[in-house]
Each structure stands twice: as C-alpha cells, then as structure tokens.
CSV table of C-alpha atoms in Angstrom, one decimal:
chain,number,residue,atom,x,y,z
A,40,UNK,CA,-0.3,0.4,-0.2
A,41,UNK,CA,1.1,3.5,-0.9
A,42,UNK,CA,1.6,5.6,2.2
A,43,UNK,CA,-0.8,8.4,2.9
A,44,UNK,CA,-0.3,11.0,5.3
A,45,UNK,CA,-2.4,13.9,7.0
A,46,UNK,CA,-1.9,17.3,7.2
A,47,UNK,CA,-3.2,18.9,10.3
A,48,UNK,CA,-3.3,22.5,8.6
A,49,UNK,CA,-4.2,25.9,10.4
A,50,UNK,CA,-5.8,28.3,8.1
A,51,UNK,CA,-5.4,31.2,10.2
A,52,UNK,CA,-8.0,33.9,11.5
A,53,UNK,CA,-10.0,34.8,8.4
A,54,UNK,CA,-8.2,36.5,5.4
A,55,UNK,CA,-6.7,34.1,3.1
A,56,UNK,CA,-3.6,36.2,3.3
A,57,UNK,CA,-2.8,35.4,6.7
A,58,UNK,CA,-2.1,32.0,5.9
A,59,UNK,CA,1.5,30.8,5.9
A,60,UNK,CA,3.2,30.4,2.7
A,61,UNK,CA,3.9,26.7,3.7
A,62,UNK,CA,-0.2,26.4,4.2
A,63,UNK,CA,-0.5,27.6,1.0
A,64,UNK,CA,2.1,25.2,-0.8
A,65,UNK,CA,0.5,22.2,1.2
A,66,UNK,CA,-2.7,23.1,0.0
A,67,UNK,CA,-2.0,23.1,-3.4
A,68,UNK,CA,-0.5,19.4,-3.3
A,69,UNK,CA,-3.6,18.2,-1.1
A,70,UNK,CA,-5.7,15.1,-2.2
A,71,UNK,CA,-8.6,15.6,0.0
A,72,UNK,CA,-9.1,18.8,2.3
A,73,UNK,CA,-11.5,18.4,5.2
A,74,UNK,CA,-12.6,22.3,5.8
A,75,UNK,CA,-13.5,23.5,9.4
A,76,UNK,CA,-16.6,25.7,9.3
A,77,UNK,CA,-14.3,28.4,11.7
A,78,UNK,CA,-11.9,28.2,8.6
A,79,UNK,CA,-12.5,30.6,5.9
A,80,UNK,CA,-14.7,28.9,3.3
A,81,UNK,CA,-12.4,30.5,0.3
A,82,UNK,CA,-9.5,28.3,1.1
A,83,UNK,CA,-10.7,25.8,-1.2
A,84,UNK,CA,-9.6,28.0,-3.8
A,85,UNK,CA,-6.1,27.1,-2.9
A,86,UNK,CA,-6.5,23.5,-3.5
A,87,UNK,CA,-7.6,22.9,-7.0
A,88,UNK,CA,-6.5,19.6,-7.3
A,89,UNK,CA,-8.2,18.5,-3.7
A,90,UNK,CA,-11.7,16.4,-2.8
A,91,UNK,CA,-13.3,19.2,-0.3
A,92,UNK,CA,-15.2,17.8,2.5
A,93,UNK,CA,-17.1,20.0,4.8
A,94,UNK,CA,-16.6,19.4,8.2
A,95,UNK,CA,-17.9,21.5,11.2
A,96,UNK,CA,-17.5,21.7,14.6
A,97,UNK,CA,-18.7,24.8,16.3
A,98,UNK,CA,-19.8,25.1,19.9
A,99,UNK,CA,-23.9,24.9,20.0
A,100,UNK,CA,-24.4,24.3,15.9
A,101,UNK,CA,-24.8,21.5,14.0
A,102,UNK,CA,-21.7,19.6,13.7
A,103,UNK,CA,-19.9,16.8,12.0
A,104,UNK,CA,-19.1,14.2,15.1
A,105,UNK,CA,-15.7,14.0,15.8
A,106,UNK,CA,-15.2,9.8,15.1
A,107,UNK,CA,-16.3,10.6,11.6
A,108,UNK,CA,-13.7,13.0,11.0
A,109,UNK,CA,-11.5,10.6,12.5
A,110,UNK,CA,-12.8,8.1,10.4
A,111,UNK,CA,-12.7,10.3,7.4
A,112,UNK,CA,-9.1,11.3,7.6
A,113,UNK,CA,-8.0,7.4,8.2
A,114,UNK,CA,-10.1,6.1,5.5
A,115,UNK,CA,-8.3,8.4,2.7
A,116,UNK,CA,-4.9,8.1,4.4
A,117,UNK,CA,-4.8,4.6,3.8
A,118,UNK,CA,-5.8,5.0,0.3
A,119,UNK,CA,-2.2,6.5,-0.4
A,120,UNK,CA,-3.6,10.0,-0.3
A,121,UNK,CA,-2.8,13.1,1.2
A,122,UNK,CA,-5.4,14.4,3.5
A,123,UNK,CA,-5.4,18.0,5.0
A,124,UNK,CA,-7.4,19.1,7.5
A,125,UNK,CA,-7.7,22.5,7.8
A,126,UNK,CA,-8.7,24.4,11.0
A,127,UNK,CA,-9.5,28.3,12.0
A,128,UNK,CA,-6.3,29.8,13.8
A,129,UNK,CA,-3.4,27.5,14.6
A,130,UNK,CA,-4.1,23.7,14.7
A,131,UNK,CA,-2.2,23.1,18.0
A,132,UNK,CA,-4.4,25.9,20.2
A,133,UNK,CA,-7.9,24.5,21.0
A,134,UNK,CA,-9.9,22.1,18.3
A,135,UNK,CA,-9.3,18.6,19.5
A,136,UNK,CA,-6.1,18.5,17.4
A,137,UNK,CA,-5.0,16.3,20.3
A,138,UNK,CA,-7.1,13.9,19.7
A,139,UNK,CA,-6.7,13.5,15.8
A,140,UNK,CA,-2.9,13.6,16.1
A,141,UNK,CA,-3.3,10.7,18.8
A,142,UNK,CA,-5.9,8.8,16.7
A,143,UNK,CA,-3.5,9.2,13.8
A,144,UNK,CA,-0.7,7.9,15.5
A,145,UNK,CA,-2.3,4.8,17.0
A,146,UNK,CA,-3.5,4.2,13.4
A,147,UNK,CA,0.5,4.1,12.3
A,148,UNK,CA,-0.4,7.4,9.9
A,149,UNK,CA,1.9,10.5,8.8
A,150,UNK,CA,0.6,13.0,10.7
A,151,UNK,CA,2.3,16.5,9.6
A,152,UNK,CA,1.7,19.8,11.0
A,153,UNK,CA,1.7,23.2,9.6
A,154,UNK,CA,1.4,26.5,11.8
A,155,UNK,CA,-0.4,29.2,11.5
A,156,UNK,CA,-1.7,32.4,13.4
A,157,UNK,CA,-4.5,32.1,15.7
A,158,UNK,CA,-7.3,34.6,16.4
A,159,UNK,CA,-5.9,36.3,19.1
A,160,UNK,CA,-3.1,37.4,17.7
A,161,UNK,CA,-5.0,38.6,14.6
A,162,UNK,CA,-7.6,40.3,17.3
A,163,UNK,CA,-4.3,41.7,19.3
A,164,UNK,CA,-3.4,43.3,15.8
A,165,UNK,CA,-6.9,45.0,15.2
A,166,UNK,CA,-6.7,46.3,18.7
A,167,UNK,CA,-3.2,47.8,17.7
A,168,UNK,CA,-1.7,46.6,20.8
A,169,UNK,CA,1.0,43.9,22.1
A,170,UNK,CA,-0.3,41.0,24.0
A,171,UNK,CA,2.0,41.6,26.4
A,172,UNK,CA,3.1,45.3,26.8
A,173,UNK,CA,6.0,45.0,29.2
A,174,UNK,CA,4.6,47.8,31.4
A,175,UNK,CA,1.8,45.8,32.3
A,176,UNK,CA,2.5,41.8,32.4
A,177,UNK,CA,4.9,39.2,31.7
A,178,UNK,CA,3.0,37.2,29.2
A,179,UNK,CA,-0.6,36.0,27.8
A,180,UNK,CA,-3.0,33.1,28.7
A,181,UNK,CA,-5.1,31.8,25.8
A,182,UNK,CA,-8.1,29.9,27.6
A,183,UNK,CA,-11.3,28.2,26.3
A,184,UNK,CA,-14.3,28.9,28.1
A,185,UNK,CA,-16.0,25.9,26.5
A,186,UNK,CA,-15.3,22.6,28.3
A,187,UNK,CA,-15.4,19.0,27.9
A,188,UNK,CA,-17.2,18.4,31.2
A,189,UNK,CA,-19.4,21.9,31.0
A,190,UNK,CA,-17.3,22.6,33.9
A,191,UNK,CA,-15.5,26.7,34.0
A,192,UNK,CA,-12.1,27.5,34.1
A,193,UNK,CA,-11.1,28.6,37.3
A,194,UNK,CA,-10.8,32.4,36.8
A,195,UNK,CA,-9.9,33.3,40.1
A,196,UNK,CA,-6.7,31.4,39.8
A,197,UNK,CA,-6.4,33.1,36.5
A,198,UNK,CA,-6.5,36.3,37.4
A,199,UNK,CA,-4.2,36.1,40.4
A,200,UNK,CA,-1.5,35.5,37.7
A,201,UNK,CA,-1.7,39.0,36.1
A,202,UNK,CA,-1.2,37.6,32.4
A,203,UNK,CA,-3.2,38.7,29.8
A,204,UNK,CA,-6.6,36.7,29.5
A,205,UNK,CA,-7.6,35.9,25.8
A,206,UNK,CA,-11.1,34.1,26.0
A,207,UNK,CA,-11.8,32.0,23.2
A,208,UNK,CA,-15.2,30.8,22.6
A,209,UNK,CA,-16.9,32.8,25.6
A,210,UNK,CA,-19.6,35.0,24.0
A,211,UNK,CA,-22.7,32.8,24.8
A,212,UNK,CA,-21.4,33.3,28.7
A,213,UNK,CA,-19.9,36.3,28.6
A,214,UNK,CA,-22.0,37.9,31.3
A,215,UNK,CA,-21.1,35.1,33.5
A,216,UNK,CA,-17.2,35.1,32.7
A,217,UNK,CA,-17.0,38.7,33.5
A,218,UNK,CA,-18.9,38.3,36.6
A,219,UNK,CA,-16.7,35.4,37.9
A,220,UNK,CA,-13.6,37.5,37.0
A,221,UNK,CA,-15.1,40.7,38.8
A,222,UNK,CA,-14.4,38.5,42.0
A,223,UNK,CA,-10.6,39.1,41.6
A,224,UNK,CA,-10.6,42.1,39.6
A,225,UNK,CA,-11.2,45.5,39.1
A,226,UNK,CA,-14.4,46.9,37.6
A,227,UNK,CA,-11.9,49.3,35.9
A,228,UNK,CA,-9.6,46.7,34.3
A,229,UNK,CA,-9.1,46.8,30.2
A,230,UNK,CA,-11.4,44.4,28.9
A,231,UNK,CA,-12.5,44.4,24.8
A,232,UNK,CA,-13.9,41.9,22.5
A,233,UNK,CA,-13.0,41.4,18.6
A,234,UNK,CA,-15.3,39.3,16.4
A,235,UNK,CA,-14.5,38.0,13.1
A,236,UNK,CA,-10.5,39.0,13.8
A,237,UNK,CA,-8.8,39.1,10.8
A,238,UNK,CA,-11.3,39.5,8.1
A,239,UNK,CA,-13.2,42.1,6.8
A,240,UNK,CA,-15.8,41.6,9.0
A,241,UNK,CA,-13.8,42.2,12.0
A,242,UNK,CA,-15.2,44.5,14.8
A,243,UNK,CA,-14.0,45.6,17.9
A,244,UNK,CA,-14.9,47.0,21.2
A,245,UNK,CA,-12.8,48.4,23.9
A,246,UNK,CA,-14.4,48.5,27.3
A,247,UNK,CA,-13.7,48.0,30.6
A,248,UNK,CA,-14.5,44.4,32.6
A,249,UNK,CA,-17.4,46.1,34.8
A,250,UNK,CA,-18.8,47.0,31.2
A,251,UNK,CA,-17.8,44.2,29.2
A,252,UNK,CA,-21.1,42.3,29.1
A,253,UNK,CA,-23.4,45.0,28.8
A,254,UNK,CA,-21.2,46.8,26.1
A,255,UNK,CA,-20.8,43.8,24.1
A,256,UNK,CA,-24.7,43.1,24.1
A,257,UNK,CA,-25.3,46.6,23.1
A,258,UNK,CA,-23.1,46.4,20.2
A,259,UNK,CA,-24.5,43.0,19.4
A,260,UNK,CA,-21.3,40.9,19.3
A,261,UNK,CA,-21.6,37.2,19.1
A,262,UNK,CA,-19.2,34.5,18.1
A,263,UNK,CA,-16.6,33.6,17.0
A,264,UNK,CA,-15.1,36.3,19.0
A,265,UNK,CA,-12.4,36.7,21.5
A,266,UNK,CA,-12.5,38.6,24.6
A,267,UNK,CA,-9.6,40.4,26.1
A,268,UNK,CA,-9.0,41.0,29.7
A,269,UNK,CA,-6.1,43.1,31.2
A,270,UNK,CA,-4.2,46.3,32.1
A,271,UNK,CA,-2.2,45.2,28.7
A,272,UNK,CA,-5.5,45.9,27.0
A,273,UNK,CA,-5.4,49.3,28.0
A,274,UNK,CA,-3.1,50.2,25.3
A,275,UNK,CA,-6.3,49.8,22.8
A,276,UNK,CA,-8.2,52.7,24.6
A,277,UNK,CA,-5.9,55.6,23.1
A,278,UNK,CA,-5.8,53.5,19.9
A,279,UNK,CA,-9.2,53.0,19.5
A,280,UNK,CA,-9.6,57.2,20.4
A,281,UNK,CA,-7.3,57.9,17.2
A,282,UNK,CA,-8.5,55.5,15.1
A,283,UNK,CA,-12.4,57.4,16.0
A,284,UNK,CA,-10.8,60.8,15.2
A,285,UNK,CA,-9.4,59.5,11.8
A,286,UNK,CA,-13.0,58.4,11.1
A,287,UNK,CA,-12.1,54.2,11.2
A,288,UNK,CA,-15.2,52.6,12.7
A,289,UNK,CA,-14.4,51.2,16.3
A,290,UNK,CA,-17.3,50.3,18.8
A,291,UNK,CA,-16.3,51.9,21.9
A,292,UNK,CA,-17.6,52.0,25.6
A,293,UNK,CA,-18.8,55.7,26.2
B,275,UNK,CA,5.3,65.7,3.4
B,276,UNK,CA,4.3,62.4,1.7
B,277,UNK,CA,3.1,59.8,4.5
B,278,UNK,CA,5.1,57.2,5.6
B,279,UNK,CA,4.3,54.1,7.7
B,280,UNK,CA,5.7,51.8,9.6
B,281,UNK,CA,5.0,47.8,9.8
B,282,UNK,CA,5.2,45.5,12.5
B,283,UNK,CA,5.9,42.4,10.8
B,284,UNK,CA,6.1,39.0,12.3
B,285,UNK,CA,8.6,36.9,10.9
B,286,UNK,CA,8.0,33.5,12.3
B,287,UNK,CA,10.3,31.2,13.9
B,288,UNK,CA,12.4,30.0,11.6
B,289,UNK,CA,11.9,28.7,8.1
B,290,UNK,CA,10.8,31.5,5.7
B,291,UNK,CA,7.6,29.4,4.1
B,292,UNK,CA,6.3,30.2,7.9
B,293,UNK,CA,5.7,33.9,6.9
B,294,UNK,CA,2.3,34.2,6.2
B,295,UNK,CA,1.9,35.4,2.4
B,296,UNK,CA,0.9,39.1,3.8
B,297,UNK,CA,4.1,39.3,5.4
B,298,UNK,CA,6.0,37.9,2.2
B,299,UNK,CA,4.0,41.0,0.0
B,300,UNK,CA,4.7,43.7,3.0
B,301,UNK,CA,8.4,43.0,2.4
B,302,UNK,CA,8.3,42.9,-1.1
B,303,UNK,CA,7.1,46.5,-1.1
B,304,UNK,CA,9.4,47.6,2.0
B,305,UNK,CA,11.6,50.9,1.7
B,306,UNK,CA,13.3,50.4,4.6
B,307,UNK,CA,14.0,46.7,6.5
B,308,UNK,CA,15.0,47.1,10.4
B,309,UNK,CA,15.6,43.4,11.4
B,310,UNK,CA,15.8,41.7,14.8
B,311,UNK,CA,18.5,39.5,15.4
B,312,UNK,CA,15.6,36.7,16.5
B,313,UNK,CA,14.1,37.0,12.9
B,314,UNK,CA,15.8,34.6,9.9
B,315,UNK,CA,18.3,36.4,8.6
B,316,UNK,CA,18.0,35.3,5.1
B,317,UNK,CA,14.7,37.4,5.5
B,318,UNK,CA,16.0,40.0,3.7
B,319,UNK,CA,15.8,37.7,0.1
B,320,UNK,CA,12.2,38.8,0.1
B,321,UNK,CA,12.5,42.8,-0.1
B,322,UNK,CA,15.0,43.4,-2.3
B,323,UNK,CA,13.9,47.0,-2.7
B,324,UNK,CA,14.6,47.8,0.6
B,325,UNK,CA,17.8,48.9,2.7
B,326,UNK,CA,18.5,46.4,5.3
B,327,UNK,CA,18.9,47.8,9.0
B,328,UNK,CA,20.0,45.0,11.2
B,329,UNK,CA,19.2,46.1,14.9
B,330,UNK,CA,19.7,43.2,17.5
B,331,UNK,CA,17.9,42.9,21.1
B,332,UNK,CA,18.5,39.4,22.1
B,333,UNK,CA,18.9,39.4,25.8
B,334,UNK,CA,22.4,39.4,27.5
B,335,UNK,CA,24.2,39.9,24.2
B,336,UNK,CA,25.3,43.2,22.5
B,337,UNK,CA,22.3,45.2,21.3
B,338,UNK,CA,20.9,48.1,19.8
B,339,UNK,CA,19.3,50.4,22.2
B,340,UNK,CA,15.4,50.4,21.9
B,341,UNK,CA,15.2,54.3,22.0
B,342,UNK,CA,17.6,54.1,18.8
B,343,UNK,CA,15.7,51.5,16.9
B,344,UNK,CA,12.0,53.9,17.5
B,345,UNK,CA,14.3,56.9,16.2
B,346,UNK,CA,15.4,55.1,13.0
B,347,UNK,CA,11.6,54.0,12.5
B,348,UNK,CA,10.5,57.6,12.8
B,349,UNK,CA,13.3,59.3,10.9
B,350,UNK,CA,12.6,56.9,7.7
B,351,UNK,CA,8.5,56.7,8.1
B,352,UNK,CA,8.7,60.4,8.4
B,353,UNK,CA,10.9,61.0,5.0
B,354,UNK,CA,7.9,59.3,3.7
B,355,UNK,CA,9.0,55.4,3.5
B,356,UNK,CA,7.2,52.7,4.3
B,357,UNK,CA,9.9,50.9,6.8
B,358,UNK,CA,9.1,47.4,8.0
B,359,UNK,CA,10.4,46.2,11.5
B,360,UNK,CA,10.6,42.6,11.3
B,361,UNK,CA,10.5,40.8,14.6
B,362,UNK,CA,11.0,37.0,15.3
B,363,UNK,CA,7.8,34.8,16.1
B,364,UNK,CA,4.6,37.3,16.3
B,365,UNK,CA,5.4,40.7,17.0
B,366,UNK,CA,3.1,41.0,19.3
B,367,UNK,CA,4.3,38.4,21.9
B,368,UNK,CA,7.0,39.6,24.0
B,369,UNK,CA,9.7,42.1,21.7
B,370,UNK,CA,8.2,45.5,22.8
B,371,UNK,CA,6.2,46.2,20.0
B,372,UNK,CA,3.8,47.8,22.8
B,373,UNK,CA,6.5,50.4,23.2
B,374,UNK,CA,7.1,50.8,19.7
B,375,UNK,CA,3.4,51.0,18.6
B,376,UNK,CA,3.1,53.7,21.5
B,377,UNK,CA,6.3,55.5,20.3
B,378,UNK,CA,5.2,55.6,16.3
B,379,UNK,CA,1.5,56.8,17.6
B,380,UNK,CA,2.8,59.7,19.6
B,381,UNK,CA,4.5,60.6,17.1
B,382,UNK,CA,1.3,60.6,14.7
B,383,UNK,CA,3.2,57.6,12.2
B,384,UNK,CA,0.7,55.1,10.3
B,385,UNK,CA,1.2,51.6,12.4
B,386,UNK,CA,0.2,48.6,10.4
B,387,UNK,CA,0.6,45.0,11.9
B,388,UNK,CA,1.3,41.6,10.0
B,389,UNK,CA,1.1,38.5,12.6
B,390,UNK,CA,2.9,35.4,12.3
B,391,UNK,CA,3.3,31.9,14.0
B,392,UNK,CA,5.3,32.6,17.3
B,393,UNK,CA,7.9,30.2,18.8
B,394,UNK,CA,5.4,28.4,21.0
B,395,UNK,CA,3.6,27.0,18.1
B,396,UNK,CA,6.3,25.9,15.8
B,397,UNK,CA,7.7,23.9,19.0
B,398,UNK,CA,4.4,22.4,19.6
B,399,UNK,CA,4.6,21.4,15.8
B,400,UNK,CA,8.0,20.2,16.6
B,401,UNK,CA,6.6,17.9,19.6
B,402,UNK,CA,3.7,16.6,17.3
B,403,UNK,CA,1.6,17.8,20.1
B,404,UNK,CA,-1.6,20.0,20.9
B,405,UNK,CA,-0.9,23.1,23.2
B,406,UNK,CA,-4.3,22.2,24.8
B,407,UNK,CA,-5.5,18.8,24.8
B,408,UNK,CA,-8.2,19.0,26.2
B,409,UNK,CA,-7.8,15.8,28.3
B,410,UNK,CA,-5.6,17.7,29.8
B,411,UNK,CA,-6.0,21.2,30.1
B,412,UNK,CA,-8.0,24.4,29.1
B,413,UNK,CA,-5.6,26.6,27.7
B,414,UNK,CA,-1.8,28.1,27.5
B,415,UNK,CA,0.2,30.3,29.2
B,416,UNK,CA,2.9,32.1,27.2
B,417,UNK,CA,5.0,33.5,29.8
B,418,UNK,CA,8.5,35.5,29.3
B,419,UNK,CA,10.8,34.5,32.0
B,420,UNK,CA,12.7,37.9,31.5
B,421,UNK,CA,11.6,40.8,33.3
B,422,UNK,CA,12.2,44.3,32.8
B,423,UNK,CA,12.9,44.8,36.7
B,424,UNK,CA,14.8,41.4,36.9
B,425,UNK,CA,11.9,39.8,39.2
B,426,UNK,CA,10.5,36.5,38.8
B,427,UNK,CA,6.7,35.6,37.2
B,428,UNK,CA,4.8,34.0,39.9
B,429,UNK,CA,5.6,30.3,38.9
B,430,UNK,CA,3.3,29.2,42.0
B,431,UNK,CA,0.0,31.5,40.5
B,432,UNK,CA,0.9,29.9,36.8
B,433,UNK,CA,1.1,26.3,38.1
B,434,UNK,CA,-2.3,26.8,39.8
B,435,UNK,CA,-4.0,27.8,36.9
B,436,UNK,CA,-3.6,24.4,35.3
B,437,UNK,CA,-2.6,26.0,32.1
B,438,UNK,CA,0.0,24.8,29.8
B,439,UNK,CA,3.4,26.4,30.3
B,440,UNK,CA,5.2,28.0,27.5
B,441,UNK,CA,8.2,29.7,28.7
B,442,UNK,CA,10.2,31.7,26.4
B,443,UNK,CA,13.6,33.5,27.4
B,444,UNK,CA,14.2,30.9,30.4
B,445,UNK,CA,17.1,29.2,29.0
B,446,UNK,CA,19.4,31.0,31.3
B,447,UNK,CA,17.8,30.6,34.5
B,448,UNK,CA,15.9,27.0,33.7
B,449,UNK,CA,17.0,25.3,37.2
B,450,UNK,CA,15.6,28.5,39.3
B,451,UNK,CA,12.4,28.2,37.0
B,452,UNK,CA,12.1,24.2,37.6
B,453,UNK,CA,12.9,24.6,41.2
B,454,UNK,CA,10.3,27.3,41.6
B,455,UNK,CA,7.3,25.0,39.7
B,456,UNK,CA,8.3,22.2,41.7
B,457,UNK,CA,7.2,23.9,45.1
B,458,UNK,CA,3.5,23.7,43.2
B,459,UNK,CA,3.7,20.6,40.9
B,460,UNK,CA,4.9,17.0,40.8
B,461,UNK,CA,8.5,16.0,39.8
B,462,UNK,CA,6.6,13.7,37.4
B,463,UNK,CA,4.9,16.8,35.3
B,464,UNK,CA,5.7,16.4,31.6
B,465,UNK,CA,8.0,19.3,30.0
B,466,UNK,CA,10.2,19.5,27.2
B,467,UNK,CA,12.4,22.1,25.8
B,468,UNK,CA,12.2,23.1,21.7
B,469,UNK,CA,15.4,24.9,20.8
B,470,UNK,CA,15.7,27.1,17.3
B,471,UNK,CA,11.5,25.7,16.7
B,472,UNK,CA,10.4,26.0,13.2
B,473,UNK,CA,14.1,25.9,11.3
B,474,UNK,CA,16.2,23.2,10.3
B,475,UNK,CA,18.4,23.9,13.5
B,476,UNK,CA,15.5,22.7,15.5
B,477,UNK,CA,16.3,20.6,18.6
B,478,UNK,CA,13.7,18.8,20.8
B,479,UNK,CA,13.9,17.4,24.7
B,480,UNK,CA,11.2,15.4,26.1
B,481,UNK,CA,11.4,15.0,29.9
B,482,UNK,CA,9.8,15.8,33.2
B,483,UNK,CA,9.9,18.7,35.3
B,484,UNK,CA,12.1,17.1,37.9
B,485,UNK,CA,15.1,16.0,35.1
B,486,UNK,CA,14.1,19.4,33.2
B,487,UNK,CA,17.5,21.4,34.2
B,488,UNK,CA,19.4,18.2,34.2
B,489,UNK,CA,18.2,16.6,31.1
B,490,UNK,CA,18.8,20.4,29.3
B,491,UNK,CA,22.5,21.0,30.4
B,492,UNK,CA,23.0,17.3,29.3
B,493,UNK,CA,21.5,17.8,25.6
B,494,UNK,CA,23.4,21.5,25.8
B,495,UNK,CA,20.4,22.9,24.8
B,496,UNK,CA,20.3,26.7,25.0
B,497,UNK,CA,18.6,29.9,23.8
B,498,UNK,CA,16.4,30.9,21.7
B,499,UNK,CA,14.4,27.7,23.1
B,500,UNK,CA,10.6,27.2,24.6
B,501,UNK,CA,10.4,25.6,27.6
B,502,UNK,CA,7.2,23.6,28.1
B,503,UNK,CA,5.7,22.4,31.7
B,504,UNK,CA,2.2,20.7,31.7
B,505,UNK,CA,0.4,17.6,31.4
B,506,UNK,CA,-0.7,18.2,27.6
B,507,UNK,CA,2.8,18.0,27.3
B,508,UNK,CA,3.2,14.4,27.8
B,509,UNK,CA,1.4,13.7,24.8
B,510,UNK,CA,4.9,14.5,23.4
B,511,UNK,CA,6.5,11.6,25.3
B,512,UNK,CA,4.7,8.8,22.8
B,513,UNK,CA,5.6,10.7,20.0
B,514,UNK,CA,9.4,10.7,20.7
B,515,UNK,CA,9.2,7.1,21.2
B,516,UNK,CA,7.5,6.5,17.9
B,517,UNK,CA,10.1,9.0,16.1
B,518,UNK,CA,12.9,7.1,17.4
B,519,UNK,CA,11.6,4.0,16.3
B,520,UNK,CA,11.3,5.8,13.0
B,521,UNK,CA,14.8,7.1,12.9
B,522,UNK,CA,14.3,10.6,13.9
B,523,UNK,CA,16.4,12.3,15.8
B,524,UNK,CA,15.3,13.7,19.1
B,525,UNK,CA,16.6,13.8,22.5
B,526,UNK,CA,14.8,12.0,25.2
B,527,UNK,CA,15.0,11.6,28.6
B,528,UNK,CA,16.4,8.3,29.2
C-alpha cells in the first residue's frame, strides 16, 4: 500500500493572506481537503486538485461528529492520499488537534502539522496592541470557556497570575465570565472583544471588565470572537480614540 | 510631506515559508527593513528593494538600544518611506512591540501590524502535540522569564491555573524556574524544551519537570528555546518514542 498522510493545517483567523506560505504550498498539493467551519470557506480555492469535504465543529451548532472526522481522515490516508485537515486559527490551539493526532498516530498514519496565526493574535493586531506590553504583564493566557465537562476554568486562579487573558469561545457566557473575573479584578480592568478577527468582517469593542457584558450586548457582538481582559488591553483605548478621530469605525464604550 | 508608515512584521519562528503570505507581500514593498536578530537573516531576500538595517535585541548579548531603533523608524517614516520592522515569531508576543507602537502613535505615524507564527506554536508542532489537549487543560500561558525589573513571574500562581506553560527566554535560568515550579507541581509533570523551533536547526527534548534542568544541560540546549511544562506535554513522550523507532533524532530522557 502506498503511504498516505494527514496534514493538520492552520487556516489562520480569516483573510487568506494570513495563511503561511507553507500552508498555501500544502493546500496546492492536497488530494483531500477537510474544512472546518471556523476556516475561511475560500480556502478551497488554494486546493484546486483536492476533493473537498466540509466538516463543522462549532460549539452549539450542528456539527460533524469528531469520530466521523477521524474515520474520514484515516480512510483517505489509507488509500495513499494526502489528506489536509484545515482548522481555523492555529491547529494546535483548541480545536481537538490532540485527539486527532493521537487517533492518527495509533493507526500508524504519518501526521504533519503546519502552523498559522491564531485569532487571538489577529485580534490584538486589530486593536493595535501587544498582547504582553511589558509595562503591564509578563505574558498572555489563551483559555477556552467551552469545556468538555461543561465546567468553568478557574477564573480566580487565572486572574491571580496577572497575565493578559485571551478568552476563546466565551461569547455565549460572557456575563458569567465577567462576573467571575470581577470577584478577583477591579471593574476598571481594561477589556475588549474582537469578533471575526483578521477578516473584513472584523468588529471591535474596547471597554472595561465592569461594562464588558453590557457593552458587548449593546454592540451586538457574537461568536466567533476573542474576549480580552487585562492591563495590557488598556493600550487599545488610546488607539481606539485615535482611530475614531481618523474616522475608522470601532465600537467604544462611552 | 508624503506619508510614510511603519509595519511591525512577524517574521515567524525560523523557516521563511512559515511567514504569512501578507508578510511576504509587505516585505516585497518595503523601502526600509529593520531586522531583529531573532528573525531569520534570509528574510532580506524577500525585500529586494529595501535598505536593510540590522538591529539586535537578544537578552544578554550586544544589542541596539531600543530608543535608537524607535528613532530610526520615525526618521525613515517621516521621509515618507514604508518602514518594515521584522521581529522573530509574532510581533505582538514579547519583543517590545507595545513600546514601539506607543512611540510611533505619539509621533502621529501610521502603524500596521502583520501577524505570524510564534515560536511556541512551532515548538508544539515539532513535538507533535496540541498546546491544549482537552483531556489535560483548558488553555496555554505564554510567559517570559526575562522581566524588565529582573524579578520573576509568580510561578506558583501560574502552576495553580493548570494551563500548559510555554516559557520564553528562560534557558539561562532554567534550573531556578524548574525549582520554583516544583514547589507547586509534581516532579513527574511532563516537560519539554525546543530550541530553534521551526527551523532546520530545531532540537527537542522531552522529559519531566524533575529532570528538566539536568536533561537540558546534558543535551546542551540553549537559547533561543521554548520550555514547556504541563500535562498536555505528556502527549509528546509517545510521539518522541515513535519518532525514535522511525529513526528521527529527538533527545529524550532515558
């Protein structure tokens, strides 16, 4: 049997030119392309030879069961084909790459990984800020609010680290997250939301932790979005004000 | 006066094909290119029109003072030129982008940001693991061990979150970091080091927190490297064993 393989490919946060050069080359050589619904649908234009299969995993929506996705990858790889599994953002941050790698490895299938830009980085670019301005913090935590057992991350422990928090998949429970963080952080702590980061649909809100849930609701922001909380996010407020003077649209707390 | 601008450009972790397509396009149009010594030196081949200025900021080595770099960017932008400031990894994670953005904004210079792949993601790809396998954790913290005031991050607070820890700029103090983390985590906690992630020089070590410092010294690993600690890193041990059977080189704790 010829040897197929699977590449877990990072489709980036939105615009196709945020893919890496390696990702574009890999797509051009793909035999089969499995596309996540968090990946830009136009990614198929970069894989003209590939049979395209759409598989969705978005929380709360109809989705293709994970086990079925894994069986598809195995089936095509065992036929000797090069299967590319495209995931939104970076394939190694959330998105169940861990389980897919384990399943493929157990089956003896070669797995390659092509990195990309996670939406949290694109969101910070949209806000015009560093994730880790050294006057404010020593790092950043990327955390999902959507947990396997429907429990919550330990928001108090996260707040205690002083890291910038970049919260993924949190929009459906933003009020509860903000309330939990308010147990440990002042209401004046800078906060922001960026929806559809890194794409032409990007929408931004710069506010404070105390106003976060109300302002996000008023601005009608929804998934997919990244929620930021932390002192380093305060740098966005000034940038936001500057943009408004220049006539760029950015939702901003009054 | 014509309007120049500055682009903070993410040069990625190593190999040039890990740059984004947008980064390559931006470099092709650059008038002036300031290159960090953490960026791949060959990046200049993508900017054939640009005047190239090398500026280094690596901790502990000779480096160009930050204030001088900021003056250079301002000077060329004010001449109406498109200045590209290339930084290793993603420009918005460590690397003082926050200060550069603030200085440029205060001077009224337009700042663009082009995202990229941070070395922590490339390091995880090298290890063949997700940063956030959902059986093990809810997220990942990227933290620098090299702080402005020479203090340490609160390792105990970081350990208490249960996040995967991706520690940058920590090789010169790896023994102290491991010791601090051992106050809060078992010696059997999976750990790894990836030096020169995402490049042909990449070197990997998979071990435990208890053996981390000794094993890193024995494998002669140094900067630049990412140190990982956390349960999700345990997935790398199996991958490492599999690679060894396949004849790929990976340093592995005996």
